[in-house]
Coordinates of C-alpha atoms in Angstrom, one line a residue:
X1 CA -31.8 16.1 -38.1
X2 CA -33.1 15.2 -34.6
X3 CA -30.7 13.3 -33.5
X4 CA -28.2 15.8 -34.6
X5 CA -29.7 18.3 -32.0
X6 CA -27.5 18.3 -29.2
X7 CA -29.8 18.5 -25.6
X8 CA -29.4 21.3 -23.5
X9 CA -29.1 21.2 -19.5
X10 CA -32.3 20.6 -17.5
X11 CA -31.7 24.5 -16.5
X12 CA -31.4 25.9 -19.4
X13 CA -33.7 23.4 -20.8
X14 CA -36.4 25.2 -18.5
X15 CA -35.5 28.6 -19.9
X16 CA -37.9 29.7 -23.1
X17 CA -37.2 33.9 -22.0
X18 CA -36.0 36.0 -20.1
X19 CA -38.8 35.6 -17.5
X20 CA -38.3 32.2 -17.0
X21 CA -34.8 32.7 -16.0
X22 CA -35.6 35.7 -13.6
X23 CA -37.5 32.8 -11.7
X24 CA -33.9 31.3 -10.5
X25 CA -32.1 31.9 -8.0
X26 CA -29.1 34.3 -8.5
X27 CA -27.1 31.3 -7.0
X28 CA -28.1 29.2 -9.5
X29 CA -26.9 31.6 -12.7
X30 CA -23.4 30.4 -12.3
X31 CA -25.3 26.6 -13.5
X32 CA -26.9 28.2 -16.2
X33 CA -23.8 29.9 -17.6
X34 CA -21.7 26.5 -17.6
X35 CA -25.4 24.8 -19.4
X36 CA -25.5 27.6 -22.2
X37 CA -21.7 27.6 -22.9
X38 CA -21.6 24.2 -23.5
X39 CA -24.9 23.6 -25.5
X40 CA -23.3 26.5 -28.1
X41 CA -20.0 24.1 -28.0
X42 CA -22.5 21.4 -29.0
X43 CA -24.4 23.4 -30.9
X44 CA -21.5 25.1 -33.4
X45 CA -19.5 21.8 -33.3
X46 CA -22.0 19.9 -34.9
X47 CA -23.6 22.8 -36.8
X48 CA -21.0 25.5 -37.5
X49 CA -21.2 29.3 -36.7
X50 CA -19.2 31.6 -35.6
X51 CA -17.8 30.5 -31.7
X52 CA -15.3 32.3 -29.6
X53 CA -17.2 35.7 -29.0
X54 CA -20.4 34.1 -28.1
X55 CA -18.6 31.9 -25.5
X56 CA -16.7 34.8 -24.3
X57 CA -20.3 36.9 -23.5
X58 CA -22.0 33.7 -21.4
X59 CA -21.9 35.5 -18.4
X60 CA -22.9 38.8 -19.5
X61 CA -25.3 37.2 -21.3
X62 CA -27.1 35.7 -18.7
X63 CA -27.1 38.7 -16.2
X64 CA -28.1 41.4 -18.8
X65 CA -31.4 39.4 -19.1
X66 CA -31.6 38.2 -15.4
X67 CA -31.5 42.1 -14.5
X68 CA -32.9 44.3 -16.8
X69 CA -36.7 43.9 -18.3
X70 CA -36.3 42.5 -22.0
X71 CA -37.5 43.3 -24.5
X72 CA -39.1 46.3 -22.5
X73 CA -35.3 47.7 -21.9
X74 CA -33.5 47.9 -24.8
X75 CA -30.5 46.0 -24.9
X76 CA -28.2 46.2 -28.1
X77 CA -25.3 43.9 -30.1
X78 CA -22.8 45.3 -31.4
X79 CA -21.7 43.5 -34.8
X80 CA -23.7 40.1 -33.3
X81 CA -20.9 37.7 -33.2
X82 CA -21.6 37.3 -29.5
X83 CA -25.2 37.1 -29.4
X84 CA -25.9 33.1 -29.6
X85 CA -26.2 33.7 -26.0
X86 CA -28.8 35.6 -26.3
X87 CA -30.8 34.2 -29.1
X88 CA -30.9 31.1 -26.9
X89 CA -32.4 32.3 -23.9
X90 CA -34.7 34.5 -25.8
X91 CA -36.9 31.5 -27.0
X92 CA -34.8 30.7 -30.0
X93 CA -33.0 27.6 -28.6
X94 CA -35.1 24.8 -30.1
X95 CA -34.6 26.4 -33.7
X96 CA -30.5 27.2 -33.3
X97 CA -29.6 24.1 -35.2
X98 CA -30.9 25.9 -38.2
X99 CA -28.5 29.0 -37.6
X100 CA -27.1 30.1 -40.6
X101 CA -28.3 27.8 -43.0
X102 CA -30.9 28.8 -45.5
X103 CA -34.3 29.5 -44.4
X104 CA -33.3 29.0 -40.6
X105 CA -32.4 32.1 -38.3
X106 CA -29.6 34.3 -38.6
X107 CA -26.3 34.1 -37.4
X108 CA -27.0 37.9 -36.5
X109 CA -29.7 39.8 -34.0
X110 CA -32.1 41.1 -36.5
X111 CA -35.5 42.6 -36.0
X112 CA -37.8 40.9 -38.1
X113 CA -36.9 37.5 -36.1
X114 CA -37.5 38.4 -32.7
X115 CA -38.5 41.6 -30.4
X116 CA -35.7 41.1 -28.4
X117 CA -33.6 41.8 -31.5
X118 CA -33.8 45.3 -31.0
X119 CA -31.9 46.4 -33.8
X120 CA -30.1 44.7 -37.0
X121 CA -26.5 44.5 -37.1
X122 CA -23.9 42.1 -38.8
X123 CA -20.8 45.6 -39.5
X124 CA -19.0 46.9 -36.1
X125 CA -19.4 49.8 -33.7
X126 CA -22.7 50.8 -34.5
X127 CA -24.3 49.8 -31.3
X128 CA -23.9 53.1 -29.7
X129 CA -25.4 55.2 -32.3
X130 CA -28.1 53.3 -32.0
X131 CA -29.1 52.8 -28.5
X132 CA -28.4 56.6 -28.1
X133 CA -31.5 56.8 -30.9
X134 CA -33.4 54.5 -28.8
X135 CA -32.4 56.5 -25.5
X136 CA -33.7 60.2 -27.1
X137 CA -36.9 58.0 -28.4
X138 CA -37.5 57.2 -25.2
X139 CA -37.3 60.6 -23.6
X140 CA -39.5 61.9 -26.4
X141 CA -42.0 59.1 -25.2
X142 CA -41.7 60.0 -21.5
X143 CA -40.4 56.3 -21.1
X144 CA -39.0 54.7 -18.2
X145 CA -37.0 51.9 -20.2
X146 CA -33.4 51.4 -20.0
X147 CA -31.1 51.6 -22.9
X148 CA -27.8 49.4 -23.0
X149 CA -25.2 49.0 -26.1
X150 CA -22.4 45.8 -25.5
X151 CA -19.4 46.7 -27.5
X152 CA -16.2 44.9 -28.3
X153 CA -12.9 46.7 -28.2
X154 CA -12.1 45.8 -31.4
X155 CA -15.2 47.9 -32.3
X156 CA -14.3 50.7 -30.2
X157 CA -11.7 51.5 -32.3
X158 CA -13.8 52.7 -34.8
X159 CA -14.6 56.6 -35.2
X160 CA -18.8 55.9 -35.6
X161 CA -18.3 54.4 -32.1
X162 CA -16.9 57.6 -30.4
X163 CA -18.8 59.5 -32.6
X164 CA -21.7 58.4 -30.9
X165 CA -20.1 59.0 -27.2
X166 CA -18.9 62.4 -28.1
X167 CA -23.1 62.9 -28.9
X168 CA -24.2 60.8 -25.9
X169 CA -22.0 62.9 -23.6
X170 CA -22.8 65.8 -24.5
X171 CA -26.5 65.6 -24.5
X172 CA -26.3 63.9 -21.1
X173 CA -28.7 60.9 -22.1
X174 CA -29.2 57.8 -20.0
X175 CA -27.4 55.0 -21.4
X176 CA -25.3 52.1 -20.6
X177 CA -22.4 51.5 -22.8
X178 CA -20.9 48.4 -22.1
X179 CA -17.1 47.9 -23.3
X180 CA -16.6 43.7 -23.5
X181 CA -12.2 44.2 -23.5
X182 CA -11.0 40.9 -25.1
X183 CA -8.1 42.0 -26.6
X184 CA -9.5 40.9 -30.2
X185 CA -11.8 41.3 -33.2
X186 CA -11.6 39.0 -35.5
X187 CA -7.5 39.3 -35.6
X188 CA -5.7 41.2 -33.0
X189 CA -6.5 44.2 -32.3
X190 CA -4.3 46.9 -33.2
X191 CA -3.6 50.6 -32.2
X192 CA -3.5 53.3 -29.4
X193 CA -6.7 52.6 -27.8
X194 CA -5.7 48.9 -27.3
X195 CA -2.8 49.4 -25.8
X196 CA -4.7 52.2 -23.8
X197 CA -7.1 49.3 -22.3
X198 CA -4.4 47.2 -21.7
X199 CA -2.8 49.8 -19.6
X200 CA -5.9 50.1 -17.6
X201 CA -6.6 46.2 -17.0
X202 CA -2.8 45.4 -16.0
X203 CA -2.1 48.5 -14.4
X204 CA -1.6 46.5 -10.2
X205 CA -0.6 50.1 -8.7
X206 CA -3.7 51.6 -10.3
X207 CA -5.7 48.9 -9.0
X208 CA -4.5 48.8 -5.4
X209 CA -4.9 52.2 -5.3
X210 CA -8.3 52.6 -6.3
X211 CA -9.6 49.8 -3.8
X212 CA -7.5 51.7 -1.3
X213 CA -8.9 55.1 -2.4
X214 CA -12.8 53.4 -2.3
X215 CA -12.3 51.9 1.3
X216 CA -11.1 55.8 2.7
X217 CA -14.2 57.1 0.9
X218 CA -16.3 54.6 2.5
X219 CA -15.3 56.0 6.1
X220 CA -15.4 59.4 4.7
X221 CA -19.1 58.9 3.4
X222 CA -20.5 57.8 7.0
X223 CA -18.9 60.4 8.7
X224 CA -22.0 62.5 8.3
X225 CA -23.3 65.0 5.7
X226 CA -20.2 67.4 5.7
X227 CA -17.8 64.7 5.2
X228 CA -20.2 62.8 2.4
X229 CA -19.5 66.3 0.5
X230 CA -16.2 66.4 1.0
X231 CA -15.8 63.3 -0.1
X232 CA -17.8 62.9 -3.2
X233 CA -15.7 66.0 -4.2
X234 CA -12.3 64.3 -3.5
X235 CA -13.9 61.8 -5.3
X236 CA -14.1 62.9 -8.4
X237 CA -11.0 64.8 -8.5
X238 CA -9.0 61.6 -7.3
X239 CA -10.6 59.7 -10.0
X240 CA -9.9 62.4 -12.3
X241 CA -5.9 62.5 -11.5
X242 CA -5.3 58.8 -10.7
X243 CA -8.0 56.5 -13.1
X244 CA -6.5 55.8 -16.8
X245 CA -10.8 55.8 -17.6
X246 CA -10.6 59.5 -17.8
X247 CA -10.8 59.1 -21.4
X248 CA -14.3 58.1 -21.4
X249 CA -14.7 60.6 -19.0
X250 CA -13.5 63.4 -21.2
X251 CA -16.2 62.2 -23.3
X252 CA -18.8 62.6 -20.7
X253 CA -19.4 59.1 -19.7
X254 CA -19.4 57.9 -16.0
X255 CA -16.8 55.4 -16.0
X256 CA -16.7 51.8 -14.3
X257 CA -14.3 48.9 -13.7
X258 CA -12.4 47.2 -14.9
X259 CA -14.2 44.2 -14.0
X260 CA -14.5 40.3 -14.0
X261 CA -16.4 39.4 -17.3
X262 CA -16.7 36.1 -16.3
X263 CA -18.1 36.5 -12.6
X264 CA -21.9 36.4 -13.5
X265 CA -22.9 37.2 -9.7
X266 CA -20.2 40.4 -9.5
X267 CA -21.9 41.4 -12.9
X268 CA -25.4 41.0 -11.4
X269 CA -24.7 43.3 -8.4
X270 CA -22.8 45.9 -10.6
X271 CA -25.6 45.9 -13.2
X272 CA -28.4 46.2 -10.7
X273 CA -26.9 49.6 -9.0
X274 CA -25.8 50.9 -12.6
X275 CA -29.7 50.6 -13.4
X276 CA -29.9 53.6 -10.6
X277 CA -27.0 55.5 -11.9
X278 CA -28.6 58.5 -14.3
X279 CA -26.9 59.8 -17.3
X280 CA -24.4 57.9 -19.6
X281 CA -22.1 55.4 -18.1
X282 CA -19.4 53.0 -19.5
X283 CA -18.7 49.3 -17.9
X284 CA -15.4 47.8 -19.1
X285 CA -15.7 44.5 -18.2
X286 CA -12.6 42.2 -19.0
X287 CA -13.4 38.7 -21.1
X288 CA -11.3 36.0 -23.0
X289 CA -13.1 35.2 -26.5
X290 CA -13.4 31.5 -26.4
X291 CA -14.0 31.2 -22.7
X292 CA -14.6 27.5 -21.8
X293 CA -13.1 25.9 -24.6
X294 CA -9.4 25.3 -24.2
X295 CA -8.8 25.3 -28.3
X296 CA -10.8 28.9 -28.9
X297 CA -8.8 30.2 -26.1
X298 CA -5.4 29.5 -27.3
X299 CA -5.9 30.1 -31.3
X300 CA -8.8 33.0 -30.9
X301 CA -8.3 34.1 -34.7
X302 CA -8.9 30.5 -36.0
X303 CA -11.6 29.9 -33.9
X304 CA -13.7 33.2 -34.3
X305 CA -16.1 30.7 -37.1
X306 CA -15.9 27.2 -38.1
X307 CA -17.5 26.1 -40.6
X308 CA -17.3 22.1 -40.2
X309 CA -18.2 19.6 -37.5
X310 CA -15.6 19.4 -35.0
X311 CA -14.4 17.1 -31.4
X312 CA -15.8 19.2 -28.6
X313 CA -13.2 18.3 -26.4
X314 CA -9.8 18.1 -28.7
X315 CA -11.5 20.7 -31.4
X316 CA -10.3 18.2 -34.3
X317 CA -11.8 18.4 -37.2
X318 CA -14.8 15.5 -38.2
X319 CA -14.6 15.6 -41.3
X320 CA -12.9 12.6 -43.1
X321 CA -10.3 13.2 -45.0
X322 CA -10.0 12.2 -48.5
X323 CA -6.8 11.2 -49.9
X324 CA -8.0 10.3 -53.1
X325 CA -9.5 13.7 -54.3
X326 CA -7.1 16.1 -55.5
X327 CA -6.0 19.2 -53.7
X328 CA -8.7 21.6 -53.6
X329 CA -8.3 25.2 -55.8
X330 CA -7.3 27.6 -53.9
X331 CA -9.7 30.4 -52.2
X332 CA -9.5 34.0 -54.3
X333 CA -8.4 35.7 -51.4
X334 CA -5.3 33.5 -50.7
X335 CA -4.5 34.0 -54.6
X336 CA -5.1 37.6 -54.2
X337 CA -2.3 37.5 -51.1
X338 CA 0.6 35.3 -52.7
X339 CA -0.2 37.1 -55.8
X340 CA 0.5 40.6 -53.7
X341 CA 3.8 39.3 -52.0
X342 CA 5.2 38.2 -55.5
X343 CA 4.5 41.6 -56.9
X344 CA 5.8 43.4 -54.0
X345 CA 8.7 41.2 -54.5
X346 CA 9.8 43.2 -57.6
X347 CA 8.4 46.8 -56.9
X348 CA 9.2 48.2 -54.1
X349 CA 6.8 51.2 -54.1
X350 CA 3.8 48.6 -53.2
X351 CA 2.4 49.2 -49.8
X352 CA -0.8 47.5 -48.7
X353 CA -3.6 48.1 -46.4
X354 CA -6.6 46.9 -44.4
X355 CA -9.2 46.9 -41.9
X356 CA -9.2 45.0 -39.3
X357 CA -9.1 41.7 -41.7
X358 CA -5.4 40.6 -42.1
X359 CA -7.3 36.9 -42.3
X360 CA -10.4 37.2 -43.7
X361 CA -8.3 39.1 -46.9
X362 CA -5.2 36.8 -46.9
X363 CA -2.8 39.9 -46.1
X364 CA -1.2 38.0 -43.4
X365 CA 1.8 36.8 -46.2
X366 CA 2.3 40.4 -46.8
X367 CA 2.5 41.3 -43.0
X368 CA 5.2 38.7 -42.5
X369 CA 7.2 39.4 -45.7
X370 CA 7.5 43.0 -45.7
X371 CA 6.1 44.4 -42.5
X372 CA 6.8 47.8 -43.0
X373 CA 4.9 48.2 -46.1
X374 CA 1.8 46.1 -44.8
X375 CA -0.9 47.8 -42.6
X376 CA -3.6 46.5 -40.4
X377 CA -5.4 50.1 -39.8
X378 CA -8.3 48.7 -37.2
X379 CA -11.9 48.4 -38.1
X380 CA -11.4 52.0 -39.6
X381 CA -12.4 51.5 -43.4
X382 CA -12.7 55.6 -43.8
X383 CA -9.2 55.7 -42.6
X384 CA -8.1 52.9 -44.4
X385 CA -8.9 54.3 -47.8
X386 CA -8.1 58.0 -47.4
X387 CA -4.4 56.6 -45.8
X388 CA -4.2 54.6 -48.8
X389 CA -4.7 57.8 -51.0
X390 CA -2.1 59.4 -49.2
X391 CA 0.4 56.9 -49.7
X392 CA -0.1 57.0 -53.1
X393 CA 0.4 60.8 -53.4
X394 CA 3.7 60.2 -52.1
X395 CA 4.3 58.3 -54.9
X396 CA 3.5 54.4 -53.5
X397 CA 1.4 52.1 -54.8
X398 CA -1.3 51.2 -52.6
X399 CA -3.3 47.6 -52.5
X400 CA -6.3 48.3 -50.4
X401 CA -7.9 45.0 -49.4
X402 CA -11.0 45.6 -48.3
X403 CA -14.6 43.7 -48.1
X404 CA -17.4 44.8 -51.0
X405 CA -19.9 45.5 -47.8
X406 CA -17.1 47.3 -46.1
X407 CA -15.7 49.8 -48.8
X408 CA -19.7 51.3 -48.3
X409 CA -18.0 52.9 -45.6
X410 CA -15.5 54.6 -47.0
X411 CA -17.9 55.2 -50.2
X412 CA -17.3 59.4 -49.5
X413 CA -13.1 58.7 -49.2
X414 CA -13.1 57.0 -52.3
X415 CA -15.1 59.8 -54.2
X416 CA -13.0 62.6 -52.7
X417 CA -10.3 61.7 -51.6
X418 CA -9.2 59.0 -54.3
X419 CA -11.2 59.4 -57.5
X420 CA -11.2 63.5 -57.4
X421 CA -7.5 63.3 -57.3
X422 CA -6.7 60.6 -59.8
X423 CA -5.0 58.4 -57.5
X424 CA -3.9 55.6 -58.2
X425 CA -5.4 53.4 -55.5
X426 CA -5.8 49.2 -56.3
X427 CA -8.9 48.3 -54.5
X428 CA -8.9 44.4 -54.3
X429 CA -12.6 43.7 -53.2
X430 CA -13.2 40.5 -51.3
X431 CA -16.9 39.1 -50.7
X432 CA -18.1 40.6 -53.7
X433 CA -21.4 38.8 -54.4
X434 CA -23.2 36.6 -52.4
X435 CA -20.9 35.4 -49.8
X436 CA -23.4 32.6 -48.2
X437 CA -24.4 32.1 -44.2
X438 CA -23.4 35.5 -43.0
X439 CA -26.2 37.0 -45.4
X440 CA -27.5 40.6 -46.2
X441 CA -25.2 42.6 -43.9
X442 CA -22.0 40.7 -45.6
X443 CA -23.0 40.6 -48.9
X444 CA -21.2 42.3 -51.5
X445 CA -24.3 43.5 -54.0
X446 CA -23.4 47.0 -54.6
X447 CA -19.8 48.0 -55.1
X448 CA -20.2 47.8 -59.0
X449 CA -23.0 50.0 -58.7
X450 CA -21.9 52.8 -56.8
X451 CA -18.3 52.8 -58.4
X452 CA -19.4 52.7 -61.5
X453 CA -20.9 56.7 -61.1
X454 CA -17.2 57.5 -60.1
X455 CA -15.3 59.1 -62.8
X456 CA -11.6 58.0 -63.2
X457 CA -11.7 54.7 -62.0
X458 CA -11.3 51.1 -63.7
X459 CA -13.7 48.1 -62.5
X460 CA -12.6 44.8 -63.3
X461 CA -13.7 41.3 -62.3
X462 CA -11.5 37.7 -62.8
X463 CA -13.0 34.8 -64.5
X464 CA -10.3 32.5 -62.6
X465 CA -7.3 33.2 -60.5
X466 CA -4.9 33.7 -63.3
X467 CA -6.7 36.4 -64.5
X468 CA -6.9 37.8 -60.7
X469 CA -2.8 38.0 -61.1
X470 CA -2.6 39.3 -63.9
X471 CA -5.0 41.8 -63.2
X472 CA -3.4 42.7 -60.2
X473 CA 0.0 43.1 -62.2
X474 CA -1.7 45.2 -64.6
X475 CA -3.6 47.7 -62.1
X476 CA 0.0 48.1 -60.2
X477 CA 1.9 49.4 -63.4
X478 CA -1.6 52.0 -63.9
X479 CA -1.1 55.3 -62.9
X480 CA -4.1 57.4 -64.7
X481 CA -6.8 56.7 -61.4
X482 CA -7.9 54.0 -59.1
X483 CA -8.4 50.3 -60.0
X484 CA -11.1 47.7 -58.0
X485 CA -10.8 44.1 -58.7
X486 CA -13.9 42.4 -57.0
X487 CA -13.7 38.4 -56.3
X488 CA -16.2 36.5 -54.1
X489 CA -16.0 34.6 -51.0
X490 CA -14.5 30.9 -51.7
X491 CA -12.6 29.0 -53.8
X492 CA -11.2 29.6 -57.3
X493 CA -11.5 26.5 -60.5
X494 CA -8.0 25.0 -59.4
X495 CA -6.5 25.7 -62.8
X496 CA -2.8 25.4 -63.7
X497 CA -1.2 29.2 -62.9
X498 CA 2.0 30.1 -65.0
X499 CA 4.6 31.7 -62.9
X500 CA 5.0 35.1 -64.8
X501 CA 2.6 37.9 -64.6
X502 CA 1.0 38.9 -68.1
X503 CA -0.8 42.3 -69.0
X504 CA -4.3 42.6 -69.6
X505 CA -5.8 44.6 -72.1
X506 CA -7.8 47.7 -70.2
X507 CA -11.1 47.7 -71.4
X508 CA -11.1 44.5 -73.3
X509 CA -12.9 41.2 -73.1
X510 CA -12.3 37.5 -74.7
X511 CA -14.9 35.1 -76.6
X512 CA -15.1 32.2 -74.4
X513 CA -17.6 30.2 -77.2
X514 CA -19.5 30.8 -80.3
X515 CA -22.9 30.4 -80.3
X516 CA -25.8 31.0 -83.0
X517 CA -28.5 33.2 -81.6
X518 CA -28.2 33.9 -78.2
X519 CA -24.8 35.7 -76.2
X520 CA -24.2 35.5 -72.9
X521 CA -22.0 38.2 -71.5
X522 CA -20.4 37.4 -67.9
X523 CA -18.5 39.5 -65.7
X524 CA -16.2 37.8 -63.0
X525 CA -16.4 34.4 -61.6
X526 CA -20.0 33.8 -62.2
X527 CA -19.0 33.5 -65.8
X528 CA -18.4 29.3 -64.3
X529 CA -22.3 29.3 -64.7
X530 CA -22.3 29.9 -68.3
X531 CA -19.7 28.0 -68.9
X532 CA -21.5 25.1 -67.5
X533 CA -24.7 26.5 -68.5
X534 CA -23.7 26.2 -72.3
X535 CA -22.2 22.8 -72.2
X536 CA -25.6 21.4 -71.0
X537 CA -27.9 23.9 -73.6
X538 CA -25.5 22.0 -76.2
X539 CA -25.9 19.0 -75.2
X540 CA -29.6 19.9 -76.2
X541 CA -28.7 21.4 -79.8
X542 CA -28.6 24.7 -78.2
X543 CA -25.9 26.7 -78.7
X544 CA -25.3 30.0 -76.8
X545 CA -22.2 32.3 -77.2
X546 CA -20.3 33.2 -74.2
X547 CA -17.9 36.2 -73.6
X548 CA -15.7 37.0 -70.5
X549 CA -16.4 40.6 -70.3
X550 CA -13.4 41.3 -67.6
X551 CA -14.2 45.4 -66.9
X552 CA -17.5 46.9 -66.1
X553 CA -15.5 50.2 -66.7
X554 CA -14.2 51.4 -69.4
X555 CA -16.8 48.4 -71.2
X556 CA -15.6 47.3 -74.2
X557 CA -18.2 48.4 -76.9
X558 CA -15.9 47.5 -79.7
X559 CA -16.7 43.8 -79.1
X560 CA -20.2 44.5 -77.8
X561 CA -20.9 46.1 -81.3
X562 CA -19.5 42.9 -82.8
X563 CA -22.0 40.9 -80.5
X564 CA -25.2 43.1 -81.7
X565 CA -24.5 42.6 -85.2
X566 CA -24.0 38.9 -84.6
X567 CA -26.8 37.6 -82.0
X568 CA -30.3 38.5 -81.6
X569 CA -30.4 38.2 -78.1
X570 CA -28.0 39.3 -75.1
X571 CA -28.0 38.3 -71.8
X572 CA -25.5 39.8 -68.8
X573 CA -24.7 37.5 -65.8
X574 CA -23.1 39.0 -62.7
X575 CA -23.0 38.4 -59.3
X576 CA -24.3 42.0 -58.0
X577 CA -26.9 44.6 -58.0
X578 CA -28.8 44.6 -61.6
X579 CA -29.7 48.5 -60.9
X580 CA -26.4 50.6 -61.8
X581 CA -24.4 47.3 -62.3
X582 CA -22.4 45.6 -65.7
X583 CA -25.5 45.0 -66.9
X584 CA -26.8 48.3 -67.0
X585 CA -23.7 49.5 -68.4
X586 CA -24.4 47.4 -71.4
X587 CA -27.8 48.5 -71.6
X588 CA -26.8 52.3 -71.2
X589 CA -24.5 51.3 -74.1
X590 CA -26.9 49.3 -76.8
X591 CA -29.6 51.8 -75.9
X592 CA -28.2 54.6 -78.5
X593 CA -28.2 51.7 -81.4
X594 CA -31.2 51.6 -83.8
X595 CA -30.9 48.0 -84.2
X596 CA -30.2 46.8 -81.3
X597 CA -30.5 42.8 -79.7
X598 CA -33.1 42.0 -77.2
X599 CA -31.3 42.6 -73.8
X600 CA -31.7 40.6 -70.2
X601 CA -30.2 41.2 -67.0
X602 CA -29.7 38.9 -64.6
X603 CA -28.2 39.7 -61.7
X604 CA -28.8 40.4 -57.8
X605 CA -32.8 41.8 -57.9
X606 CA -34.0 45.0 -55.8
X607 CA -34.5 43.2 -53.0
X608 CA -32.8 42.3 -49.9
X609 CA -31.3 38.3 -50.2
X610 CA -31.3 36.6 -47.1
X611 CA -28.7 33.7 -45.7
X612 CA -27.3 30.4 -47.1
X613 CA -24.9 28.8 -49.2
X614 CA -23.8 30.8 -52.2
X615 CA -25.2 27.6 -54.3
X616 CA -29.0 28.2 -52.8
X617 CA -29.3 32.0 -52.8
X618 CA -28.2 32.0 -56.7
X619 CA -30.8 29.6 -57.8
X620 CA -33.1 31.7 -55.4
X621 CA -32.6 34.6 -57.2
X622 CA -32.2 32.9 -60.8
X623 CA -28.9 33.3 -61.8
X624 CA -27.3 30.0 -60.9
X625 CA -27.0 27.4 -63.8
X626 CA -30.5 26.4 -63.8
X627 CA -31.8 29.9 -63.6
X628 CA -29.7 30.9 -66.5
X629 CA -30.3 27.5 -69.1
X630 CA -34.1 28.7 -68.3
X631 CA -33.6 32.0 -69.6
X632 CA -32.0 31.4 -72.3
X633 CA -35.1 28.6 -73.6
X634 CA -37.3 31.2 -72.5
X635 CA -35.9 33.8 -74.8
X636 CA -35.6 31.4 -77.3
X637 CA -39.0 30.3 -77.2
X638 CA -40.3 33.5 -77.4
X639 CA -38.2 34.3 -80.6
X640 CA -39.5 31.7 -82.8
X641 CA -43.0 32.4 -81.2
X642 CA -43.9 29.0 -79.3

């Protein structure tokens, strides 16, 4: 692997910590930025990873570590997609080729990885709240630390960010919030705040007036104490009346900007000045996502991340085409997206929404075909759920496309606004189960567990793409409550799909394979491991039964009754938390039986699972093919007393 490790430039190669960066002269910082940007391009073009966001904040990252005394001064990155430069400058350059790989560096800031990573992130809009907590702790400790939060304009649209700013302004805490404005999150930003920030950054009249006002006030302030006081009052009045930053000032923040986020020397000087300004401050910088890599600047959504090698000049994929292999299976998210359009064409009451993930959730086909019935609500999961509930209350059939780990943010709304009112919202839960390289912040481990406790909900998971389509069709005609359909990141089976939809009987599983002593009850696409394991075991003379249960709620108790009469042992298999999940539902049911089979629950254990490929992680926790075969043999050996 050493030959594939990109080499840093001369300046970057001399920087193993921010202390080394501070040894350089200010006029050398642009060269550091150029080398850092090229190193990120070189590294991601070979090893993959998040891309555009880190390229956009190279100058900011360099200036921050040059001006502030990190790790004493606390730097909090929102989401963390943009923190690659931060990691490289803080002693992890030599290991950066392991980024997002099994056993390697995390793709996000992580407290256990480095003292420079002050707060673990992965989801958006948490930075200001965390930074405020750190600032208050500093004040209680009577310390002189500086606290800086870096947040994008996409993340700023979330309610959590404004809750934190409202609190920070009221407390008059000494904190700097840097608003990185590139008009993008993963997809283009939406909403009124986007338009507001665009007005700030594009108003030639305002920018000209601001510059002239500063010149005038500068003359006043040099004319004696009395004139300085008058100038100060005049400055406050004129700023309040004229500048678009009044939104942030109304929350108690001093507003600075907008300024060029790619001028490292200008950023350095501004940050040095702001270090001396007390109280809550917001610095508004304007950047380009993907800066310095032309393909990423042109197609910012596409280049949010790359999973395969590409040419670092043209951006063309370096993966060799293999025309002999069949067309790859579709992704589950794309099966969802196409099916939704077909269903919406037949039912004008079907509507859809997603919290800022139209690409990740494949909602673009619906948005392009039925734009008046499709909504990207921004990074606002709570709002997305209640918005869906409002539509359902007026006779619409909402399909809420949302990642499992993001639905966690809308749990109260799921209970309070959907379930209690028995509203027929369909939650299409993408990235359910272990997601791979994004790691613990994005694993969809808990949705089955946290939804099972909620009344008026159906919880289902398809074994394959045909079942996903049919579940969506059945859910579109269900009006007795909410319905959750969970499916994983990645590709489906590639099976032939019939054009027409068929209804699925609610709460009913199916027998896929007959066995002798052992039955495996699988929930969702992870059932493919049971199918493969059964074939391998059959070759060894061991016949196991396999049942695709389809529903965690309502549970198919009739089928379980039959299984209990036929088999001596049951294994449940799911790509979700063992505690409170599908296996727990089976255990709760058979616990009341006097003559019951032994039961082993296989799922995600009660610990945080780190990053790696989905297959690597499944094998690590023992729910892959190998782990399932070993568990079957272990239980059967115990049964015969071996």
